């Protein structure tokens, strides 16, 4: 894996496999941008920030995988957005066949598209749960600088649509210019 931190390129591979990695300064990678939380009762167009770590590892079948772990998420941008909260951290990116029990050993097969499901999420509005024990489909990372949320939210276990969706393209914040897996 490689990152450009403030103009300096850093690599972390090899002996660092199966370890969660922050940026070169030891802070979680930060992604931010516009996002939409849409539920039957409310649609919110807000600013969204996600903090995450990444790892490259082999599963118990010796298949290489890429994992993303979201450690914090925040929503801002107006009164209703300030009342919304994304919780249930950490969230883990897993392959698209995972619909429950998201955890530390989840990731997507590498090499290949960094795309799958992420969970377990909870959406709160004014302190009340709007959706809990859910996951999102169609989450991807472009292997440069953009984390995309593009899907409906589903109940864990049953994988039935919950009625809400979460969408938006979030880009890496400075001082990290890119994060690439190879």
mmCIF file of C-alpha atoms in Angstrom:
data_model
loop_
_atom_site.group_PDB
_atom_site.id
_atom_site.type_symbol
_atom_site.label_atom_id
_atom_site.label_comp_id
_atom_site.label_asym_id
_atom_site.label_seq_id
_atom_site.Cartn_x
_atom_site.Cartn_y
_atom_site.Cartn_z
ATOM 1 C CA UNK A 1 0.000 0.000 0.000
ATOM 2 C CA UNK A 2 1.128 3.527 -0.688
ATOM 3 C CA UNK A 3 0.082 6.973 0.482
ATOM 4 C CA UNK A 4 1.182 10.463 -0.397
ATOM 5 C CA UNK A 5 1.273 12.398 2.864
ATOM 6 C CA UNK A 6 1.929 16.096 2.345
ATOM 7 C CA UNK A 7 4.087 15.428 -0.730
ATOM 8 C CA UNK A 8 6.062 12.503 0.708
ATOM 9 C CA UNK A 9 5.281 8.961 -0.467
ATOM 10 C CA UNK A 10 5.096 6.238 2.195
ATOM 11 C CA UNK A 11 4.730 2.473 1.713
ATOM 12 C CA UNK A 12 3.363 -0.032 4.190
ATOM 13 C CA UNK A 13 3.340 -3.634 2.998
ATOM 14 C CA UNK A 14 5.027 -6.934 3.684
ATOM 15 C CA UNK A 15 5.647 -7.331 7.405
ATOM 16 C CA UNK A 16 2.749 -5.001 8.117
ATOM 17 C CA UNK A 17 0.108 -7.331 6.674
ATOM 18 C CA UNK A 18 -2.944 -7.901 8.869
ATOM 19 C CA UNK A 19 -2.416 -4.627 10.760
ATOM 20 C CA UNK A 20 -4.801 -1.671 10.639
ATOM 21 C CA UNK A 21 -2.991 1.367 9.278
ATOM 22 C CA UNK A 22 -3.653 5.063 9.832
ATOM 23 C CA UNK A 23 -1.946 7.782 7.797
ATOM 24 C CA UNK A 24 1.783 8.512 8.024
ATOM 25 C CA UNK A 25 1.200 10.861 10.975
ATOM 26 C CA UNK A 26 -0.682 8.180 12.938
ATOM 27 C CA UNK A 27 -4.113 9.763 12.402
ATOM 28 C CA UNK A 28 -6.977 7.915 10.770
ATOM 29 C CA UNK A 29 -7.524 8.653 7.082
ATOM 30 C CA UNK A 30 -10.239 11.293 6.822
ATOM 31 C CA UNK A 31 -12.783 11.375 3.977
ATOM 32 C CA UNK A 32 -15.306 14.185 3.564
ATOM 33 C CA UNK A 33 -17.915 15.417 1.121
ATOM 34 C CA UNK A 34 -21.612 15.845 0.474
ATOM 35 C CA UNK A 35 -23.920 13.003 1.364
ATOM 36 C CA UNK A 36 -27.614 12.229 1.424
ATOM 37 C CA UNK A 37 -29.396 10.283 4.123
ATOM 38 C CA UNK A 38 -32.822 9.394 2.800
ATOM 39 C CA UNK A 39 -35.478 7.703 4.940
ATOM 40 C CA UNK A 40 -39.260 7.577 4.510
ATOM 41 C CA UNK A 41 -39.703 10.294 7.135
ATOM 42 C CA UNK A 42 -36.885 12.618 6.056
ATOM 43 C CA UNK A 43 -34.254 13.357 3.407
ATOM 44 C CA UNK A 44 -31.101 15.101 4.592
ATOM 45 C CA UNK A 45 -28.445 16.592 2.319
ATOM 46 C CA UNK A 46 -25.466 17.064 4.598
ATOM 47 C CA UNK A 47 -21.708 17.254 4.874
ATOM 48 C CA UNK A 48 -20.366 13.830 5.867
ATOM 49 C CA UNK A 49 -16.977 12.948 7.341
ATOM 50 C CA UNK A 50 -15.658 9.417 7.823
ATOM 51 C CA UNK A 51 -12.419 8.475 9.575
ATOM 52 C CA UNK A 52 -10.963 5.116 8.583
ATOM 53 C CA UNK A 53 -8.018 2.747 8.716
ATOM 54 C CA UNK A 54 -6.974 0.216 6.075
ATOM 55 C CA UNK A 55 -5.259 -3.173 6.070
ATOM 56 C CA UNK A 56 -4.122 -5.810 3.601
ATOM 57 C CA UNK A 57 -4.329 -9.368 4.878
ATOM 58 C CA UNK A 58 -4.779 -13.018 4.003
ATOM 59 C CA UNK A 59 -7.945 -14.795 5.118
ATOM 60 C CA UNK A 60 -7.995 -18.353 6.478
ATOM 61 C CA UNK A 61 -8.027 -19.655 2.865
ATOM 62 C CA UNK A 62 -4.814 -17.642 2.105
ATOM 63 C CA UNK A 63 -6.752 -15.268 -0.170
ATOM 64 C CA UNK A 64 -5.505 -11.669 -0.078
ATOM 65 C CA UNK A 65 -8.072 -9.090 1.054
ATOM 66 C CA UNK A 66 -8.306 -5.352 1.631
ATOM 67 C CA UNK A 67 -10.104 -4.163 4.736
ATOM 68 C CA UNK A 68 -11.471 -0.719 5.567
ATOM 69 C CA UNK A 69 -12.511 0.041 9.141
ATOM 70 C CA UNK A 70 -14.525 3.214 9.700
ATOM 71 C CA UNK A 71 -13.724 4.431 13.205
ATOM 72 C CA UNK A 72 -15.815 7.603 13.299
ATOM 73 C CA UNK A 73 -18.503 9.322 11.247
ATOM 74 C CA UNK A 74 -20.063 12.735 11.569
ATOM 75 C CA UNK A 75 -22.795 14.692 9.810
ATOM 76 C CA UNK A 76 -23.100 18.494 9.687
ATOM 77 C CA UNK A 77 -24.564 21.316 7.615
ATOM 78 C CA UNK A 78 -27.764 22.844 8.902
ATOM 79 C CA UNK A 79 -30.175 22.218 11.735
ATOM 80 C CA UNK A 80 -31.528 18.835 10.646
ATOM 81 C CA UNK A 81 -28.085 17.568 9.688
ATOM 82 C CA UNK A 82 -26.756 18.585 13.093
ATOM 83 C CA UNK A 83 -29.499 16.433 14.639
ATOM 84 C CA UNK A 84 -28.451 13.365 12.618
ATOM 85 C CA UNK A 85 -25.835 10.907 13.778
ATOM 86 C CA UNK A 86 -24.199 7.909 12.147
ATOM 87 C CA UNK A 87 -23.117 5.409 14.788
ATOM 88 C CA UNK A 88 -22.378 1.755 15.481
ATOM 89 C CA UNK A 89 -18.596 2.103 15.043
ATOM 90 C CA UNK A 90 -16.490 0.531 13.942
ATOM 91 C CA UNK A 91 -17.955 -0.256 10.532
ATOM 92 C CA UNK A 92 -16.170 -2.836 8.377
ATOM 93 C CA UNK A 93 -16.110 -3.198 4.597
ATOM 94 C CA UNK A 94 -16.812 -6.796 3.558
ATOM 95 C CA UNK A 95 -17.505 -8.581 0.293
ATOM 96 C CA UNK A 96 -20.964 -8.251 -1.214
ATOM 97 C CA UNK A 97 -22.077 -11.645 0.120
ATOM 98 C CA UNK A 98 -21.708 -10.488 3.752
ATOM 99 C CA UNK A 99 -24.986 -9.340 5.311
ATOM 100 C CA UNK A 100 -24.364 -9.774 9.049
ATOM 101 C CA UNK A 101 -21.630 -10.125 11.681
ATOM 102 C CA UNK A 102 -19.281 -7.512 10.189
ATOM 103 C CA UNK A 103 -15.915 -7.561 11.923
ATOM 104 C CA UNK A 104 -12.165 -7.268 12.047
ATOM 105 C CA UNK A 105 -11.592 -10.225 9.689
ATOM 106 C CA UNK A 106 -13.756 -8.832 6.861
ATOM 107 C CA UNK A 107 -12.457 -7.362 3.638
ATOM 108 C CA UNK A 108 -12.804 -7.590 -0.126
ATOM 109 C CA UNK A 109 -10.781 -9.933 -2.336
ATOM 110 C CA UNK A 110 -7.598 -8.380 -3.711
ATOM 111 C CA UNK A 111 -6.675 -7.851 -6.479
ATOM 112 C CA UNK A 112 -10.050 -6.663 -7.676
ATOM 113 C CA UNK A 113 -12.486 -3.806 -7.188
ATOM 114 C CA UNK A 114 -12.582 -2.455 -3.646
ATOM 115 C CA UNK A 115 -16.358 -2.715 -3.400
ATOM 116 C CA UNK A 116 -18.795 -4.465 -1.088
ATOM 117 C CA UNK A 117 -21.086 -4.031 1.888
ATOM 118 C CA UNK A 118 -20.332 -2.105 5.071
ATOM 119 C CA UNK A 119 -21.808 -2.552 8.527
ATOM 120 C CA UNK A 120 -23.016 -2.573 11.178
ATOM 121 C CA UNK A 121 -24.553 0.908 11.058
ATOM 122 C CA UNK A 122 -27.095 2.883 13.017
ATOM 123 C CA UNK A 123 -28.766 6.142 11.950
ATOM 124 C CA UNK A 124 -30.040 8.458 14.688
ATOM 125 C CA UNK A 125 -32.152 11.593 14.317
ATOM 126 C CA UNK A 126 -32.505 13.870 17.355
ATOM 127 C CA UNK A 127 -31.179 11.026 19.512
ATOM 128 C CA UNK A 128 -33.781 8.506 18.352
ATOM 129 C CA UNK A 129 -32.840 5.521 16.236
ATOM 130 C CA UNK A 130 -34.238 5.761 12.701
ATOM 131 C CA UNK A 131 -32.432 2.589 11.566
ATOM 132 C CA UNK A 132 -30.278 0.138 13.533
ATOM 133 C CA UNK A 133 -28.533 -3.203 13.027
ATOM 134 C CA UNK A 134 -28.212 -2.411 9.307
ATOM 135 C CA UNK A 135 -25.611 -2.435 6.564
ATOM 136 C CA UNK A 136 -25.131 -0.634 3.248
ATOM 137 C CA UNK A 137 -24.634 -2.260 -0.154
ATOM 138 C CA UNK A 138 -22.584 -0.795 -3.007
ATOM 139 C CA UNK A 139 -19.822 0.843 -0.982
ATOM 140 C CA UNK A 140 -16.569 1.348 -2.892
ATOM 141 C CA UNK A 141 -13.124 2.907 -2.844
ATOM 142 C CA UNK A 142 -11.616 4.018 -6.175
ATOM 143 C CA UNK A 143 -8.068 3.098 -5.026
ATOM 144 C CA UNK A 144 -6.933 6.715 -5.288
ATOM 145 C CA UNK A 145 -8.874 9.116 -3.071
ATOM 146 C CA UNK A 146 -12.666 8.604 -3.143
ATOM 147 C CA UNK A 147 -14.859 6.516 -0.843
ATOM 148 C CA UNK A 148 -18.371 6.170 -2.308
ATOM 149 C CA UNK A 149 -21.595 5.305 -0.519
ATOM 150 C CA UNK A 150 -24.206 4.483 -3.118
ATOM 151 C CA UNK A 151 -26.794 2.184 -1.733
ATOM 152 C CA UNK A 152 -29.842 1.266 0.206
ATOM 153 C CA UNK A 153 -29.598 0.184 3.812
ATOM 154 C CA UNK A 154 -30.527 -3.403 4.650
ATOM 155 C CA UNK A 155 -31.409 -5.244 7.842
ATOM 156 C CA UNK A 156 -28.559 -7.432 9.038
ATOM 157 C CA UNK A 157 -29.192 -11.148 8.750
ATOM 158 C CA UNK A 158 -32.360 -11.007 6.659
ATOM 159 C CA UNK A 159 -30.871 -8.634 4.046
ATOM 160 C CA UNK A 160 -34.263 -7.013 3.507
ATOM 161 C CA UNK A 161 -34.359 -3.362 2.471
ATOM 162 C CA UNK A 162 -34.779 -1.170 5.536
ATOM 163 C CA UNK A 163 -36.293 1.829 3.764
ATOM 164 C CA UNK A 164 -33.369 4.239 4.090
ATOM 165 C CA UNK A 165 -30.386 4.929 1.861
ATOM 166 C CA UNK A 166 -27.007 6.577 2.294
ATOM 167 C CA UNK A 167 -25.204 8.087 -0.697
ATOM 168 C CA UNK A 168 -22.305 10.396 -1.433
ATOM 169 C CA UNK A 169 -18.729 10.613 -2.662
ATOM 170 C CA UNK A 170 -16.235 11.372 0.079
ATOM 171 C CA UNK A 171 -12.661 12.329 -0.825
ATOM 172 C CA UNK A 172 -9.472 12.065 1.185
ATOM 173 C CA UNK A 173 -8.712 15.154 3.202
ATOM 174 C CA UNK A 174 -5.357 16.887 3.156
ATOM 175 C CA UNK A 175 -2.570 16.245 4.055
ATOM 176 C CA UNK A 176 -3.098 12.797 2.446
ATOM 177 C CA UNK A 177 -3.223 13.224 -1.334
ATOM 178 C CA UNK A 178 -3.838 9.592 -2.274
ATOM 179 C CA UNK A 179 -4.041 6.092 -0.798
ATOM 180 C CA UNK A 180 -3.393 3.234 -3.232
ATOM 181 C CA UNK A 181 -3.351 -0.524 -2.741
ATOM 182 C CA UNK A 182 -1.087 -2.608 -4.988
#
